[in-house]
PDB file of C-alpha atoms in Angstrom:
ATOM      1  CA  MET A   1       0.000   0.000   0.000  1.00 55.00           C
ATOM      2  CA  SER A   2       2.855   2.388   0.834  1.00 59.00           C
ATOM      3  CA  LYS A   3       4.517   1.672  -2.495  1.00 63.00           C
ATOM      4  CA  PHE A   4       1.269   2.500  -4.306  1.00 59.00           C
ATOM      5  CA  ILE A   5       0.902   5.790  -2.419  1.00 64.00           C
ATOM      6  CA  ILE A   6       4.540   6.762  -3.080  1.00 66.00           C
ATOM      7  CA  ASN A   7       4.162   5.979  -6.791  1.00 67.00           C
ATOM      8  CA  ASN A   8       0.992   8.065  -6.859  1.00 66.00           C
ATOM      9  CA  ILE A   9       2.758  10.989  -5.211  1.00 67.00           C
ATOM     10  CA  ILE A  10       5.992  10.927  -7.206  1.00 67.00           C
ATOM     11  CA  LEU A  11       4.272  10.379 -10.568  1.00 68.00           C
ATOM     12  CA  SER A  12       1.670  13.094 -10.044  1.00 80.00           C
ATOM     13  CA  LYS A  13       1.694  16.243 -12.169  1.00 82.00           C
ATOM     14  CA  LYS A  14       2.242  18.551  -9.188  1.00 83.00           C
ATOM     15  CA  ILE A  15       5.304  16.654  -8.004  1.00 87.00           C
ATOM     16  CA  SER A  16       6.602  16.393 -11.566  1.00 88.00           C
ATOM     17  CA  TYR A  17       6.423  20.184 -11.817  1.00 91.00           C
ATOM     18  CA  LEU A  18       8.142  20.416  -8.438  1.00 91.00           C
ATOM     19  CA  ILE A  19      10.999  18.194  -9.646  1.00 91.00           C
ATOM     20  CA  ILE A  20      11.394  20.330 -12.785  1.00 93.00           C
ATOM     21  CA  TYR A  21      11.491  23.478 -10.629  1.00 94.00           C
ATOM     22  CA  VAL A  22      14.118  21.933  -8.333  1.00 95.00           C
ATOM     23  CA  MET A  23      16.208  20.936 -11.343  1.00 95.00           C
ATOM     24  CA  ILE A  24      16.072  24.425 -12.914  1.00 95.00           C
ATOM     25  CA  PHE A  25      16.849  26.188  -9.627  1.00 95.00           C
ATOM     26  CA  ILE A  26      19.835  23.982  -8.839  1.00 95.00           C
ATOM     27  CA  PHE A  27      21.106  24.374 -12.404  1.00 95.00           C
ATOM     28  CA  SER A  28      21.081  28.170 -12.017  1.00 94.00           C
ATOM     29  CA  LEU A  29      22.928  28.039  -8.664  1.00 93.00           C
ATOM     30  CA  VAL A  30      25.634  25.727  -9.985  1.00 92.00           C
ATOM     31  CA  LEU A  31      25.959  27.860 -13.125  1.00 91.00           C
ATOM     32  CA  ILE A  32      26.584  31.151 -11.281  1.00 89.00           C
ATOM     33  CA  TYR A  33      29.237  29.698  -8.960  1.00 87.00           C
ATOM     34  CA  ASN A  34      32.797  30.721  -9.828  1.00 80.00           C
ATOM     35  CA  ASP A  35      35.061  27.992 -11.150  1.00 71.00           C
ATOM     36  CA  SER A  36      36.341  25.692  -8.452  1.00 68.00           C
ATOM     37  CA  LYS A  37      38.268  22.432  -8.424  1.00 66.00           C
ATOM     38  CA  ASN A  38      36.400  21.317  -5.346  1.00 79.00           C
ATOM     39  CA  ASN A  39      32.906  19.974  -5.919  1.00 83.00           C
ATOM     40  CA  ILE A  40      32.294  20.057  -2.152  1.00 84.00           C
ATOM     41  CA  GLU A  41      32.609  23.857  -2.244  1.00 85.00           C
ATOM     42  CA  ILE A  42      30.057  24.073  -5.062  1.00 88.00           C
ATOM     43  CA  THR A  43      27.689  21.739  -3.220  1.00 90.00           C
ATOM     44  CA  LYS A  44      27.975  23.803  -0.034  1.00 89.00           C
ATOM     45  CA  PHE A  45      27.398  26.983  -2.024  1.00 90.00           C
ATOM     46  CA  VAL A  46      24.176  25.570  -3.490  1.00 92.00           C
ATOM     47  CA  LEU A  47      22.841  24.286  -0.155  1.00 92.00           C
ATOM     48  CA  GLU A  48      23.850  27.374   1.846  1.00 89.00           C
ATOM     49  CA  ASN A  49      22.894  29.997  -0.727  1.00 90.00           C
ATOM     50  CA  ILE A  50      20.571  32.705   0.615  1.00 89.00           C
ATOM     51  CA  ASN A  51      18.050  31.886  -2.136  1.00 91.00           C
ATOM     52  CA  PHE A  52      18.048  28.125  -1.570  1.00 94.00           C
ATOM     53  CA  ILE A  53      15.957  28.097   1.617  1.00 93.00           C
ATOM     54  CA  PRO A  54      13.206  30.673   0.830  1.00 93.00           C
ATOM     55  CA  PHE A  55      12.900  29.915  -2.890  1.00 93.00           C
ATOM     56  CA  LEU A  56      13.438  26.164  -3.017  1.00 94.00           C
ATOM     57  CA  LEU A  57      13.587  24.351   0.310  1.00 94.00           C
ATOM     58  CA  ILE A  58      10.523  25.770   2.078  1.00 95.00           C
ATOM     59  CA  PRO A  59       8.247  26.025  -1.012  1.00 95.00           C
ATOM     60  CA  SER A  60       9.203  22.516  -2.135  1.00 95.00           C
ATOM     61  CA  MET A  61       8.564  20.965   1.261  1.00 95.00           C
ATOM     62  CA  LEU A  62       5.319  22.953   1.544  1.00 95.00           C
ATOM     63  CA  LEU A  63       4.016  21.519  -1.719  1.00 93.00           C
ATOM     64  CA  LEU A  64       5.295  18.012  -0.984  1.00 93.00           C
ATOM     65  CA  THR A  65       3.898  17.865   2.565  1.00 93.00           C
ATOM     66  CA  MET A  66       0.488  19.278   1.700  1.00 91.00           C
ATOM     67  CA  TYR A  67       0.218  16.996  -1.317  1.00 89.00           C
ATOM     68  CA  VAL A  68       1.154  13.822   0.598  1.00 88.00           C
ATOM     69  CA  TYR A  69      -1.270  14.757   3.374  1.00 88.00           C
ATOM     70  CA  GLY A  70      -3.983  15.649   0.869  1.00 85.00           C
ATOM     71  CA  VAL A  71      -3.646  12.465  -1.194  1.00 82.00           C
ATOM     72  CA  ILE A  72      -3.993  10.220   1.858  1.00 81.00           C
ATOM     73  CA  LYS A  73      -6.668  12.320   3.571  1.00 79.00           C
ATOM     74  CA  GLY A  74      -8.660  12.474   0.348  1.00 76.00           C
ATOM     75  CA  ASP A  75      -8.766   8.687  -0.067  1.00 73.00           C
ATOM     76  CA  LEU A  76     -11.663   7.615   2.140  1.00 65.00           C
ATOM     77  CA  LEU A  77     -11.250   3.897   1.328  1.00 66.00           C
ATOM     78  CA  LEU A  78      -7.581   4.045   2.280  1.00 69.00           C
ATOM     79  CA  MET A  79      -8.302   5.846   5.546  1.00 71.00           C
ATOM     80  CA  GLN A  80     -10.896   3.253   6.537  1.00 72.00           C
ATOM     81  CA  ARG A  81      -8.183   0.586   6.575  1.00 75.00           C
ATOM     82  CA  PHE A  82      -6.813   2.045   9.822  1.00 77.00           C
ATOM     83  CA  ASP A  83      -8.320   1.303  13.224  1.00 74.00           C
ATOM     84  CA  THR A  84      -7.298   4.568  14.877  1.00 77.00           C
ATOM     85  CA  LYS A  85      -6.236   8.102  14.019  1.00 78.00           C
ATOM     86  CA  LYS A  86      -2.801   7.362  15.459  1.00 82.00           C
ATOM     87  CA  ASN A  87      -2.157   4.504  13.017  1.00 83.00           C
ATOM     88  CA  LEU A  88      -3.249   6.726  10.154  1.00 84.00           C
ATOM     89  CA  ILE A  89      -0.881   9.484  11.336  1.00 87.00           C
ATOM     90  CA  TYR A  90       1.985   6.949  11.436  1.00 88.00           C
ATOM     91  CA  PHE A  91       1.168   6.031   7.842  1.00 87.00           C
ATOM     92  CA  ILE A  92       1.176   9.685   6.752  1.00 89.00           C
ATOM     93  CA  ILE A  93       4.516  10.320   8.509  1.00 92.00           C
ATOM     94  CA  LYS A  94       6.111   7.243   6.917  1.00 89.00           C
ATOM     95  CA  ASN A  95       4.991   8.190   3.410  1.00 88.00           C
ATOM     96  CA  LEU A  96       6.007  11.802   3.920  1.00 92.00           C
ATOM     97  CA  PHE A  97       9.492  10.822   5.110  1.00 92.00           C
ATOM     98  CA  ILE A  98       9.999   8.491   2.132  1.00 90.00           C
ATOM     99  CA  SER A  99       8.909  11.293  -0.205  1.00 90.00           C
ATOM    100  CA  ILE A 100      11.323  13.695   1.517  1.00 94.00           C
ATOM    101  CA  LEU A 101      14.212  11.256   1.001  1.00 92.00           C
ATOM    102  CA  ILE A 102      13.357  10.911  -2.695  1.00 91.00           C
ATOM    103  CA  ILE A 103      13.388  14.703  -3.179  1.00 93.00           C
ATOM    104  CA  ASP A 104      16.675  14.975  -1.239  1.00 95.00           C
ATOM    105  CA  ILE A 105      18.249  12.304  -3.437  1.00 93.00           C
ATOM    106  CA  LEU A 106      17.109  14.192  -6.529  1.00 93.00           C
ATOM    107  CA  ILE A 107      18.561  17.442  -5.183  1.00 95.00           C
ATOM    108  CA  PHE A 108      22.008  15.900  -4.748  1.00 94.00           C
ATOM    109  CA  LEU A 109      21.733  14.021  -8.037  1.00 93.00           C
ATOM    110  CA  PHE A 110      20.980  17.261  -9.905  1.00 95.00           C
ATOM    111  CA  ILE A 111      23.835  19.054  -8.107  1.00 92.00           C
ATOM    112  CA  PHE A 112      26.395  16.462  -9.199  1.00 90.00           C
ATOM    113  CA  ILE A 113      25.059  16.151 -12.717  1.00 91.00           C
ATOM    114  CA  PHE A 114      25.254  19.917 -13.245  1.00 92.00           C
ATOM    115  CA  ILE A 115      28.684  20.163 -11.600  1.00 88.00           C
ATOM    116  CA  PHE A 116      29.925  17.497 -13.988  1.00 86.00           C
ATOM    117  CA  ILE A 117      28.297  19.134 -17.033  1.00 87.00           C
ATOM    118  CA  LEU A 118      28.964  22.812 -16.243  1.00 85.00           C
ATOM    119  CA  LYS A 119      32.214  22.617 -14.298  1.00 78.00           C
ATOM    120  CA  THR A 120      33.695  19.499 -15.909  1.00 66.00           C
ATOM    121  CA  HIS A 121      35.212  18.337 -12.626  1.00 64.00           C
ATOM    122  CA  ILE A 122      35.748  14.813 -11.458  1.00 68.00           C
ATOM    123  CA  ILE A 123      33.207  14.175  -8.727  1.00 66.00           C
ATOM    124  CA  HIS A 124      34.677  13.253  -5.344  1.00 70.00           C
ATOM    125  CA  PHE A 125      32.300  11.899  -2.715  1.00 69.00           C
ATOM    126  CA  ASP A 126      34.455  12.440   0.351  1.00 69.00           C
ATOM    127  CA  SER A 127      33.096  14.646   3.143  1.00 75.00           C
ATOM    128  CA  LEU A 128      29.599  14.608   1.674  1.00 84.00           C
ATOM    129  CA  ILE A 129      27.943  12.642   4.470  1.00 87.00           C
ATOM    130  CA  VAL A 130      27.590  15.729   6.687  1.00 89.00           C
ATOM    131  CA  LEU A 131      25.995  17.761   3.890  1.00 91.00           C
ATOM    132  CA  ILE A 132      23.617  14.911   3.050  1.00 92.00           C
ATOM    133  CA  LEU A 133      22.599  14.458   6.693  1.00 93.00           C
ATOM    134  CA  ASN A 134      22.129  18.212   7.067  1.00 94.00           C
ATOM    135  CA  LEU A 135      19.801  18.383   4.069  1.00 95.00           C
ATOM    136  CA  ILE A 136      17.786  15.393   5.332  1.00 95.00           C
ATOM    137  CA  PHE A 137      17.486  16.946   8.797  1.00 96.00           C
ATOM    138  CA  ASN A 138      16.501  20.328   7.338  1.00 95.00           C
ATOM    139  CA  THR A 139      13.871  18.977   4.945  1.00 96.00           C
ATOM    140  CA  THR A 140      12.437  16.664   7.609  1.00 96.00           C
ATOM    141  CA  LEU A 141      12.262  19.470  10.171  1.00 95.00           C
ATOM    142  CA  ILE A 142      10.546  21.828   7.725  1.00 96.00           C
ATOM    143  CA  SER A 143       8.130  19.167   6.445  1.00 96.00           C
ATOM    144  CA  PHE A 144       7.071  18.007   9.906  1.00 96.00           C
ATOM    145  CA  PHE A 145       6.550  21.637  10.906  1.00 96.00           C
ATOM    146  CA  ILE A 146       4.312  22.123   7.856  1.00 96.00           C
ATOM    147  CA  LEU A 147       2.472  18.851   8.588  1.00 94.00           C
ATOM    148  CA  LEU A 148       1.873  20.009  12.151  1.00 92.00           C
ATOM    149  CA  LEU A 149       0.456  23.305  10.877  1.00 92.00           C
ATOM    150  CA  THR A 150      -1.648  21.490   8.267  1.00 90.00           C
ATOM    151  CA  ILE A 151      -3.255  19.305  10.926  1.00 86.00           C
ATOM    152  CA  TYR A 152      -4.253  22.268  13.064  1.00 85.00           C
ATOM    153  CA  PHE A 153      -4.888  25.073  10.569  1.00 88.00           C
ATOM    154  CA  ASN A 154      -6.561  25.787   7.255  1.00 87.00           C
ATOM    155  CA  LYS A 155      -4.275  25.222   4.253  1.00 89.00           C
ATOM    156  CA  TYR A 156      -4.391  28.903   3.292  1.00 93.00           C
ATOM    157  CA  ILE A 157      -3.145  29.897   6.734  1.00 94.00           C
ATOM    158  CA  VAL A 158      -0.350  27.316   6.389  1.00 95.00           C
ATOM    159  CA  ILE A 159       0.644  28.735   2.991  1.00 94.00           C
ATOM    160  CA  PHE A 160       0.586  32.292   4.341  1.00 96.00           C
ATOM    161  CA  ILE A 161       2.764  31.372   7.361  1.00 95.00           C
ATOM    162  CA  ASN A 162       5.367  29.685   5.168  1.00 95.00           C
ATOM    163  CA  LEU A 163       5.418  32.490   2.605  1.00 94.00           C
ATOM    164  CA  LEU A 164       5.869  34.949   5.469  1.00 95.00           C
ATOM    165  CA  ILE A 165       8.836  32.926   6.764  1.00 94.00           C
ATOM    166  CA  CYS A 166      10.339  32.871   3.255  1.00 94.00           C
ATOM    167  CA  ALA A 167       9.898  36.656   2.942  1.00 93.00           C
ATOM    168  CA  ILE A 168      11.544  37.262   6.327  1.00 93.00           C
ATOM    169  CA  ILE A 169      14.520  35.015   5.507  1.00 92.00           C
ATOM    170  CA  TYR A 170      15.068  36.675   2.130  1.00 90.00           C
ATOM    171  CA  GLY A 171      14.174  40.218   3.192  1.00 87.00           C
ATOM    172  CA  PHE A 172      16.546  40.236   6.152  1.00 85.00           C
ATOM    173  CA  ASN A 173      19.237  38.342   4.234  1.00 81.00           C
ATOM    174  CA  MET A 174      19.246  35.583   6.865  1.00 80.00           C
ATOM    175  CA  ARG A 175      21.860  33.095   5.717  1.00 79.00           C
ATOM    176  CA  LEU A 176      21.128  30.931   8.784  1.00 81.00           C
ATOM    177  CA  TYR A 177      24.704  29.714   9.216  1.00 77.00           C
ATOM    178  CA  THR A 178      24.025  29.379  12.957  1.00 76.00           C
ATOM    179  CA  THR A 179      20.820  27.366  12.488  1.00 81.00           C
ATOM    180  CA  VAL A 180      19.738  25.608   9.302  1.00 84.00           C
ATOM    181  CA  ASN A 181      23.169  25.626   7.656  1.00 85.00           C
ATOM    182  CA  ASN A 182      25.111  24.889  10.828  1.00 85.00           C
ATOM    183  CA  LEU A 183      27.055  21.629  10.409  1.00 85.00           C
ATOM    184  CA  SER A 184      28.188  21.197  14.018  1.00 87.00           C
ATOM    185  CA  LEU A 185      27.255  18.230  16.204  1.00 88.00           C
ATOM    186  CA  TYR A 186      25.295  20.541  18.526  1.00 90.00           C
ATOM    187  CA  ALA A 187      23.200  21.780  15.604  1.00 90.00           C
ATOM    188  CA  PHE A 188      22.359  18.218  14.565  1.00 93.00           C
ATOM    189  CA  ILE A 189      21.371  17.322  18.123  1.00 93.00           C
ATOM    190  CA  ILE A 190      19.128  20.404  18.384  1.00 93.00           C
ATOM    191  CA  LYS A 191      17.478  19.604  15.040  1.00 94.00           C
ATOM    192  CA  PHE A 192      16.933  16.003  16.102  1.00 95.00           C
ATOM    193  CA  VAL A 193      15.310  17.112  19.367  1.00 96.00           C
ATOM    194  CA  ILE A 194      13.018  19.540  17.496  1.00 95.00           C
ATOM    195  CA  ILE A 195      11.995  16.788  15.047  1.00 96.00           C
ATOM    196  CA  VAL A 196      11.194  14.450  17.961  1.00 95.00           C
ATOM    197  CA  ILE A 197       9.074  17.166  19.616  1.00 95.00           C
ATOM    198  CA  GLN A 198       7.254  17.733  16.327  1.00 94.00           C
ATOM    199  CA  LEU A 199       6.537  14.004  16.027  1.00 93.00           C
ATOM    200  CA  ILE A 200       5.200  13.886  19.577  1.00 92.00           C
ATOM    201  CA  LEU A 201       2.874  16.807  18.859  1.00 91.00           C
ATOM    202  CA  ILE A 202       1.718  15.298  15.561  1.00 90.00           C
ATOM    203  CA  ILE A 203       1.078  11.820  16.982  1.00 87.00           C
ATOM    204  CA  ASN A 204      -0.182  12.459  20.500  1.00 84.00           C
ATOM    205  CA  ILE A 205      -2.105  15.723  20.202  1.00 74.00           C
ATOM    206  CA  PRO A 206      -4.206  15.259  17.057  1.00 68.00           C
ATOM    207  CA  LYS A 207      -6.791  17.811  16.088  1.00 66.00           C
ATOM    208  CA  ARG A 208     -10.201  16.799  17.441  1.00 58.00           C
ATOM    209  CA  ASN A 209     -12.080  16.931  14.146  1.00 60.00           C
ATOM    210  CA  MET A 210      -9.206  15.463  12.128  1.00 63.00           C
ATOM    211  CA  PHE A 211     -10.438  12.701   9.784  1.00 62.00           C
ATOM    212  CA  SER A 212     -13.926  13.149  11.225  1.00 56.00           C
ATOM    213  CA  GLU A 213     -15.407  11.580   8.099  1.00 51.00           C
ATOM    214  CA  VAL A 214     -13.783   8.278   9.080  1.00 53.00           C
ATOM    215  CA  TYR A 215     -13.527   8.343  12.877  1.00 51.00           C
ATOM    216  CA  LYS A 216     -16.512   9.433  14.916  1.00 45.00           C
TER     217      LYS A 216
END
């Protein structure tokens, strides 16, 4: 059942457009970077660029999270397979996390393809594990935050909140080196703790009228 849902999500038109947008955005960031013999520097530049978070990371995770949630919530027959709201929430979280990993893989795949094409460098994969983990932590944290908002608020309020965050990050030139782009062990621990708190809130404090059409 999970495989069917994931295929539905990834092969949908909205997600296809999202993947095209991600590809174009990453292409432009790799293209404008000055020549470098170190592909790690180019990768860091792409992931830490001021435009990456407000124009790609948050909007992409917003669309992905709301679409995954909407696809599952909109399938009444699927929802009736679960005995409780909690089991259904687990299912949504699992499918969302798998979708996040797929998008993260595509982001890195596009980065390396464009580095190879535009910069003609040999790709070295050393020291990439920290960058990969950081992107996974960041996308998971953002997506779970959006999922939490989606459970409790109207989708238009969720969109407005995220657009406001994007505007603040870009408007105040917040490069977030001390938060989102921080690669220290302490930063990873803090992000992990926040993700755990988000999961607790999502699983244990569900909205009262959530999935009311299925659970009375």
